[in-house]
mmCIF file of C-alpha atoms in Angstrom:
data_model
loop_
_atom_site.group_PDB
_atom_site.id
_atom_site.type_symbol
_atom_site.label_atom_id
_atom_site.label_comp_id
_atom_site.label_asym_id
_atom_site.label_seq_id
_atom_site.Cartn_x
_atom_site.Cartn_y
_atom_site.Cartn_z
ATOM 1 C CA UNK A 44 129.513 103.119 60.611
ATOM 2 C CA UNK A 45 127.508 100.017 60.825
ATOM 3 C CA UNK A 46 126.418 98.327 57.319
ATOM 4 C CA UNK A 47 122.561 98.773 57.794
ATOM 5 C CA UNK A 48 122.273 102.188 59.045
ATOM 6 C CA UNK A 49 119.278 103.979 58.835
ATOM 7 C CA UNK A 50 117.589 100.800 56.863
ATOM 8 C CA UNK A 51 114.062 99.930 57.874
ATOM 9 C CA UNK A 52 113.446 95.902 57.410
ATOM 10 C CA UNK A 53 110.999 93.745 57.710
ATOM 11 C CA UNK A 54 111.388 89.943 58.597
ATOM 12 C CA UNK A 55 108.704 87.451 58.431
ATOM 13 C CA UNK A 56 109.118 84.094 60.526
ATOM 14 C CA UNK A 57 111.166 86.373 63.509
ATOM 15 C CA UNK A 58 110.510 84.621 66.092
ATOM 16 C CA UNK A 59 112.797 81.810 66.560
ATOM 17 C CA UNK A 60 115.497 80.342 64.252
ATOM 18 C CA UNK A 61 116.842 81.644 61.121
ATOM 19 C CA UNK A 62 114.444 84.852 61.065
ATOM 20 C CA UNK A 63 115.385 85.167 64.605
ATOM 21 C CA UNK A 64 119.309 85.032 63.718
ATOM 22 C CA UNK A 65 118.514 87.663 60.862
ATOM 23 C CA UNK A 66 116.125 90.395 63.064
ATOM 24 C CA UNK A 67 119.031 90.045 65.501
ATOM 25 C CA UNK A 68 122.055 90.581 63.273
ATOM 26 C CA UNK A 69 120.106 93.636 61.268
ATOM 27 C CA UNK A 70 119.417 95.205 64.633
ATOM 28 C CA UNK A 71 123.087 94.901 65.839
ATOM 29 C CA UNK A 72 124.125 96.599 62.264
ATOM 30 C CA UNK A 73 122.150 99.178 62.967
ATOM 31 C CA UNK A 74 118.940 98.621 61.035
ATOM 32 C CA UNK A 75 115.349 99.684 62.945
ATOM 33 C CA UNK A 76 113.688 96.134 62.432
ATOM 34 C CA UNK A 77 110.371 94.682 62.830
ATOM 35 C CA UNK A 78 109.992 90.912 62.955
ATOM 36 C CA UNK A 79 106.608 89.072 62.880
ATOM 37 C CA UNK A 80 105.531 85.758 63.471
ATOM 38 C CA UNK A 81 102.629 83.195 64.294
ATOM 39 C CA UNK A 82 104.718 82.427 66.983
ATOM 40 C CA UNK A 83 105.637 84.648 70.698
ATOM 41 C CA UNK A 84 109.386 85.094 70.260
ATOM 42 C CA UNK A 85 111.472 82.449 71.908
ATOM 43 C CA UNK A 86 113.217 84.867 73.860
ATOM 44 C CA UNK A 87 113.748 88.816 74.417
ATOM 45 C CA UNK A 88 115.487 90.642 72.130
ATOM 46 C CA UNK A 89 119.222 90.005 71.878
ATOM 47 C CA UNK A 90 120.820 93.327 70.357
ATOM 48 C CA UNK A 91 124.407 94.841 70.797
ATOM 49 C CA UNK A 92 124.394 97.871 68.634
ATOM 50 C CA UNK A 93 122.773 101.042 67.683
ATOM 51 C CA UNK A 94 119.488 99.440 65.987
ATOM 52 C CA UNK A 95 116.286 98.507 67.459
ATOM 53 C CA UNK A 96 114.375 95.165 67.315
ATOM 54 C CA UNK A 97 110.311 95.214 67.603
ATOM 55 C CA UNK A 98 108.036 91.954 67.489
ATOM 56 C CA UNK A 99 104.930 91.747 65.869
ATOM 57 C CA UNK A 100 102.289 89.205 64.938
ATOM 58 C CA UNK A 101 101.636 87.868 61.281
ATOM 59 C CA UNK A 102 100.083 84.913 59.498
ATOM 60 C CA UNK A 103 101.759 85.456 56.203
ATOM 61 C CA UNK A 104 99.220 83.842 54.575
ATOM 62 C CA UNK A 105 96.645 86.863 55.481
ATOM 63 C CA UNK A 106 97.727 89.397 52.666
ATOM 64 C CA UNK A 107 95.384 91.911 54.322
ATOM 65 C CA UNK A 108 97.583 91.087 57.635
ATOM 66 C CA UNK A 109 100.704 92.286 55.169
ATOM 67 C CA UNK A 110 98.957 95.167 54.058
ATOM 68 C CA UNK A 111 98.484 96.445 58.050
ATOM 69 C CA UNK A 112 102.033 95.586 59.164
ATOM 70 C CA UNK A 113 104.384 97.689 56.065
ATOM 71 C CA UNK A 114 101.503 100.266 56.243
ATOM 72 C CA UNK A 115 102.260 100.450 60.154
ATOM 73 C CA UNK A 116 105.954 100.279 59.805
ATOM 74 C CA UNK A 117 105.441 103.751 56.366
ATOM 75 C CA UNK A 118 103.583 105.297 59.718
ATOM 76 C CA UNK A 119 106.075 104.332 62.704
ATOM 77 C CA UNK A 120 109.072 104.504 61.067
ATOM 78 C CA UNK A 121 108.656 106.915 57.174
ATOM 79 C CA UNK A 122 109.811 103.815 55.181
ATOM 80 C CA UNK A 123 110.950 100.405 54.463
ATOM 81 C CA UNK A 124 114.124 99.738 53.022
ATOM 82 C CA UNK A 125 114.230 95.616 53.444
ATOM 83 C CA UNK A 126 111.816 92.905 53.146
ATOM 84 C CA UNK A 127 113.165 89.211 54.528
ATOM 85 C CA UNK A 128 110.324 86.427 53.429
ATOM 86 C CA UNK A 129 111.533 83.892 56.004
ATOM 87 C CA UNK A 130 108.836 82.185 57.340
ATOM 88 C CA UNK A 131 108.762 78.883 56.500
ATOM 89 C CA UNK A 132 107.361 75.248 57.579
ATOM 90 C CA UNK A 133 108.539 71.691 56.825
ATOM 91 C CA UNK A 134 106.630 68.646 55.059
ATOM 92 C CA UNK A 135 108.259 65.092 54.334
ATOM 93 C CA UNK A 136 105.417 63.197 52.698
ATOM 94 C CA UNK A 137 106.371 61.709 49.789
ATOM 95 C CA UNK A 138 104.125 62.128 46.326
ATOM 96 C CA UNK A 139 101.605 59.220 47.239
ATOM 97 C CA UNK A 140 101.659 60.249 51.125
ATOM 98 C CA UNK A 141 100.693 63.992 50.477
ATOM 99 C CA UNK A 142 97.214 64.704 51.231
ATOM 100 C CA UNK A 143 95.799 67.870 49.432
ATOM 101 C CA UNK A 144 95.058 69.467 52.851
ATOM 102 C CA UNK A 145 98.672 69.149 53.744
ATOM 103 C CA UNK A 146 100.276 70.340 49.957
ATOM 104 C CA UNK A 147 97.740 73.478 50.185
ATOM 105 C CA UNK A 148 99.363 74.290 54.110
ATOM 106 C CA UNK A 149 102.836 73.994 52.750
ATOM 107 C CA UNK A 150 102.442 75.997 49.402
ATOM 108 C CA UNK A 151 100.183 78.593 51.484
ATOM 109 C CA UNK A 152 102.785 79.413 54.080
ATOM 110 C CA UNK A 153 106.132 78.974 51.963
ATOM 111 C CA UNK A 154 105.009 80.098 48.168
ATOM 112 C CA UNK A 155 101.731 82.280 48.829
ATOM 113 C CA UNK A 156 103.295 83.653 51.722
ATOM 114 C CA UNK A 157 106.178 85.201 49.715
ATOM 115 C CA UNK A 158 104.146 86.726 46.928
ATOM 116 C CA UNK A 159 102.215 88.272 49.570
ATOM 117 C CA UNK A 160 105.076 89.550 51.145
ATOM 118 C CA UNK A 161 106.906 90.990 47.794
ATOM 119 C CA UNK A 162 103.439 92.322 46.771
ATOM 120 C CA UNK A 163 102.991 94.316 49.689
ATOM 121 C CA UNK A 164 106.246 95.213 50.192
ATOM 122 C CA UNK A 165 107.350 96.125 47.131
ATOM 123 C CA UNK A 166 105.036 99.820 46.748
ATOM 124 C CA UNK A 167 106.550 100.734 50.031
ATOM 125 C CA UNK A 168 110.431 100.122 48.324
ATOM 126 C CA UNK A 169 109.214 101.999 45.511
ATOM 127 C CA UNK A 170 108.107 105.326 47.611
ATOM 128 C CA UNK A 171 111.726 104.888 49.742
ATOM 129 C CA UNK A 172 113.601 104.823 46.247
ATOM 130 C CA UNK A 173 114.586 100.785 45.808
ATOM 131 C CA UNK A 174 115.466 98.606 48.899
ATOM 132 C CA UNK A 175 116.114 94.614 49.040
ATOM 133 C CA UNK A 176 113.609 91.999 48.778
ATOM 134 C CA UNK A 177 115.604 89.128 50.202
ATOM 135 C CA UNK A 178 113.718 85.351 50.110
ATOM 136 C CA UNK A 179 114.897 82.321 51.897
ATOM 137 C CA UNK A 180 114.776 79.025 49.686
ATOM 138 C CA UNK A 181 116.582 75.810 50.398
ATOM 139 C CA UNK A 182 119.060 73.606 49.288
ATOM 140 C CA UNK A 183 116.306 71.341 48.663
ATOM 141 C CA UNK A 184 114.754 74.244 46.290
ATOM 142 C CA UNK A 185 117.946 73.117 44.406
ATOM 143 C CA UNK A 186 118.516 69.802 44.642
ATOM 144 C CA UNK A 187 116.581 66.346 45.124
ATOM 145 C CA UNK A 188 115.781 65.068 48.446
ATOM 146 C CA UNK A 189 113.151 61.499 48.582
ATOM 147 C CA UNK A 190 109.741 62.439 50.210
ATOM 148 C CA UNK A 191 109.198 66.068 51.134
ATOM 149 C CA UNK A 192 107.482 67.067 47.423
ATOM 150 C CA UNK A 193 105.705 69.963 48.775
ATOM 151 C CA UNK A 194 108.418 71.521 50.855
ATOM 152 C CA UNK A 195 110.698 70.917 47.175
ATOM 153 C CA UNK A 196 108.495 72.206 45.157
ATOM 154 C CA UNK A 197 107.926 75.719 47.120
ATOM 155 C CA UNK A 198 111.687 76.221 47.737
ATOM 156 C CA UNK A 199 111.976 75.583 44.337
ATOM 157 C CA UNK A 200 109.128 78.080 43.344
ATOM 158 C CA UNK A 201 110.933 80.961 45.905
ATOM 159 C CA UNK A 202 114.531 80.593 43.646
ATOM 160 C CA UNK A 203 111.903 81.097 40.388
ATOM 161 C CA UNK A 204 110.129 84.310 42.239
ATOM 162 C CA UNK A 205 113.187 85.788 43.202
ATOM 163 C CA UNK A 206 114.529 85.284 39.800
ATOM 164 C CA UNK A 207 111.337 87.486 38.510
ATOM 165 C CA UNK A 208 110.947 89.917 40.780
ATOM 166 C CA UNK A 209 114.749 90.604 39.669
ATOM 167 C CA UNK A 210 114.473 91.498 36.911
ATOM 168 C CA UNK A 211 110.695 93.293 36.482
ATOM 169 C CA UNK A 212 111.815 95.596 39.212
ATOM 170 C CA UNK A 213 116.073 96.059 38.314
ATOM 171 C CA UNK A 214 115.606 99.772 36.729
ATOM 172 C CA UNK A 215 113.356 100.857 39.986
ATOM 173 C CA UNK A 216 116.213 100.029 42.415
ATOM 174 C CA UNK A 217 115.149 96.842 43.662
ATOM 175 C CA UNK A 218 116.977 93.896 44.158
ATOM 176 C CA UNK A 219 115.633 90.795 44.854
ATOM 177 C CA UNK A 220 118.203 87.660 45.671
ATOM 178 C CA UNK A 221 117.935 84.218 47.161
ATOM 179 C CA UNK A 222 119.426 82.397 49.995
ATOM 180 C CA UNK A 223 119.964 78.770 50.413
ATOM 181 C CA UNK A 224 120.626 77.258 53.619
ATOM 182 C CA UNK A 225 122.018 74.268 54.172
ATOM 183 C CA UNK A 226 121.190 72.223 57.554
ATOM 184 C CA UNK A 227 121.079 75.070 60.551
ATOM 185 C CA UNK A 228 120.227 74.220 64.197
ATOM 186 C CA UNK A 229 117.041 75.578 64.365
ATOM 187 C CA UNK A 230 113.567 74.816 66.085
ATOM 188 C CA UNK A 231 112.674 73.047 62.676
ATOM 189 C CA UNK A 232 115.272 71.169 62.228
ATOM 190 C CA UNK A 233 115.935 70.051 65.552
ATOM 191 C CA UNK A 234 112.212 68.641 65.161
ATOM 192 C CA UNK A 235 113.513 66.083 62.536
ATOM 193 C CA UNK A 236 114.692 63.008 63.303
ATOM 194 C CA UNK A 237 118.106 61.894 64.357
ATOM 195 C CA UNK A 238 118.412 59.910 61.015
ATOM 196 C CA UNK A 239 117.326 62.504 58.682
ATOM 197 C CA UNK A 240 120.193 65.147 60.179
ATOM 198 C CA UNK A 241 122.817 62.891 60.458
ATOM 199 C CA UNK A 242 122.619 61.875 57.364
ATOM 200 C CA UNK A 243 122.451 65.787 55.718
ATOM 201 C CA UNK A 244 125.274 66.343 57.740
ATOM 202 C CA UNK A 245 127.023 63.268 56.528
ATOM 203 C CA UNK A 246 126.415 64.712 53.061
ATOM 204 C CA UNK A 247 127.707 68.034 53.568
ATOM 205 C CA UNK A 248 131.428 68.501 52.476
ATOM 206 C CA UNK A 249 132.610 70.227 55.881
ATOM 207 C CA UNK A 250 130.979 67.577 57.501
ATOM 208 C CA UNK A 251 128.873 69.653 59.959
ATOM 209 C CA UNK A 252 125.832 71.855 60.375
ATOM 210 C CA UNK A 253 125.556 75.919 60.883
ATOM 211 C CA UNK A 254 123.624 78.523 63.341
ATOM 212 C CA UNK A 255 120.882 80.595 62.120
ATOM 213 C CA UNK A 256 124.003 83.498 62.797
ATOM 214 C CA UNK A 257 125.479 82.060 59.275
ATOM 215 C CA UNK A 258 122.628 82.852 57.418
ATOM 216 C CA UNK A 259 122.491 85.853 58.620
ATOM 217 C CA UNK A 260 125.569 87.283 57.409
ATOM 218 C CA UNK A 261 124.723 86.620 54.207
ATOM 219 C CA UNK A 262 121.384 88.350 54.435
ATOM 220 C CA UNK A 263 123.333 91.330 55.821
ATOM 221 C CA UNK A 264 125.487 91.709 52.604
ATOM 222 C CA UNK A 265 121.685 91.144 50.585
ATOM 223 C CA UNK A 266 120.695 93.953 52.334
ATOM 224 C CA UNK A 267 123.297 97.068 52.633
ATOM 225 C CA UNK A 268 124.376 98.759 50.100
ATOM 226 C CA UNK A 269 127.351 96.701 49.357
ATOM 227 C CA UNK A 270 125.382 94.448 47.445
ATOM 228 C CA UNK A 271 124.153 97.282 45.496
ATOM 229 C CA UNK A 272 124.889 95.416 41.928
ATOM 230 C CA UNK A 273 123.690 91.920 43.489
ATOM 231 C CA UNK A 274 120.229 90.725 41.523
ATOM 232 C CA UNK A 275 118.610 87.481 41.024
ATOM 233 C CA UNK A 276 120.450 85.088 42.379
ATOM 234 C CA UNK A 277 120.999 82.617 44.724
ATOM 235 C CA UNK A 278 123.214 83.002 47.360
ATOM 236 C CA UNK A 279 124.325 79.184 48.626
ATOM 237 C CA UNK A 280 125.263 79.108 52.478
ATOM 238 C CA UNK A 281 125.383 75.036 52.725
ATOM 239 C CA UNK A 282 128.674 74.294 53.609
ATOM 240 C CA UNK A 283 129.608 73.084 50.147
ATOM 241 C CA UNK A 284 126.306 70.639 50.096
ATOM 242 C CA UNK A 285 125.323 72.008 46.587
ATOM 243 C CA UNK A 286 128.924 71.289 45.189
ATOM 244 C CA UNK A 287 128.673 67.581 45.363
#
């Protein structure tokens, strides 16, 4: 028996990366998944078990885009069991750099973009009986890094949403729960500069980075039914980073 079997999820920022890692891993546990994306996928599927992986196209700052892709998936597929708010993008202006054009980008894609998500979602958990809202924060959502003030202060806001939609939606069956990555090879952070990494790494107890296939583990416990008791909080996958 695979651990998401039968599970319908939905995972925003699919195409690449982290929400790449995740659409694959739910697939291969047997979960019918749908990942969308500003972006073409990287690459074609990569799925060794019994679930299925479809791509799809979403600017998750468009809630009437979010409307149209969980009412497709209620008419495709009769439910949806998981939502994954993944999509995500990086800023590393520092208070007086930030320019209100690029602080309105950042919040719109990484704060706005999960509300949206939740609100849409969340009607179609209801009508399948409870299902996971899962969001993807930061370390930096927990901790202070110099610059970077609007990335922060949305991973920040994501912990504070999660922590909410816990606990207005615990007696309908929904959970909602947190994850905090530390530094993963991914398109975004392979972007940064050689400085900036090696020094997170250098920071980072086990002394070395992760795959987007780490994160995803944890997002597989978030959503089967093992974590059936798991609400509001934060699960920390930064190789001890946060325990400094």
């Amino acid at each position: 028996m695979h651990r998401l079997s039968g599970k319908v999820a939905l995972v925003s920022g699919g195409a690449r990366g982290i929400g790449r890692g995740i659409a694959e891993m739910f697939a291969a546990e047997g979960a019918t998944v749908v990942a969308v994306d500003v972006l073409d996928p990287a690459a074609s599927p990569t799925v060794t078990g019994p679930g299925t992986l479809e791509s799809g196209r979403l600017d998750v700052t468009d809630e009437q885009g979010w409307a149209a892709v969980v009412r497709d998936i209620e008419e495709r597929h009769g439910r949806l069991d998981v939502l994954v708010n993944n999509a995500g993008v990086g800023s590393y202006q520092a208070i007086h750099e930030l320019d209100t054009a690029e602080w309105n980008r950042v919040l719109g894609v990484n704060q706005t973009g999960v509300f949206l998500g939740m609100r849409a979602a969340i009607p179609a958990l209801r009508r399948a009986g409870g299902g996971s809202l899962i969001n993807i924060s930061s370390i930096y959502g927990a901790a202070a890094v110099p610059g970077s003030l609007a990335y922060q202060a949305t991973k920040g806001a994501v912990r504070s949403m999660t922590r909410n939609a816990a606990i207005t939606y615990a007696t309908e069956n929904i959970r909602a729960n947190a994850v905090l990555p530390g530094w993963i090879r991914t398109p975004m952070t392979e972007a940064q500069t050689r400085e900036f990494n090696d020094a997170v790494i250098a920071s980072t107890p086990m002394a070395r980075g992760a795959e987007p296939r780490d994160i995803a583990y944890g997002c597989v416990y978030l959503a089967s039914d093992e974590s059936s008791y798991v609400t509001g909080t934060d699960l920390v996958i930064d190789g001890g980073f946060l325990a400094r």
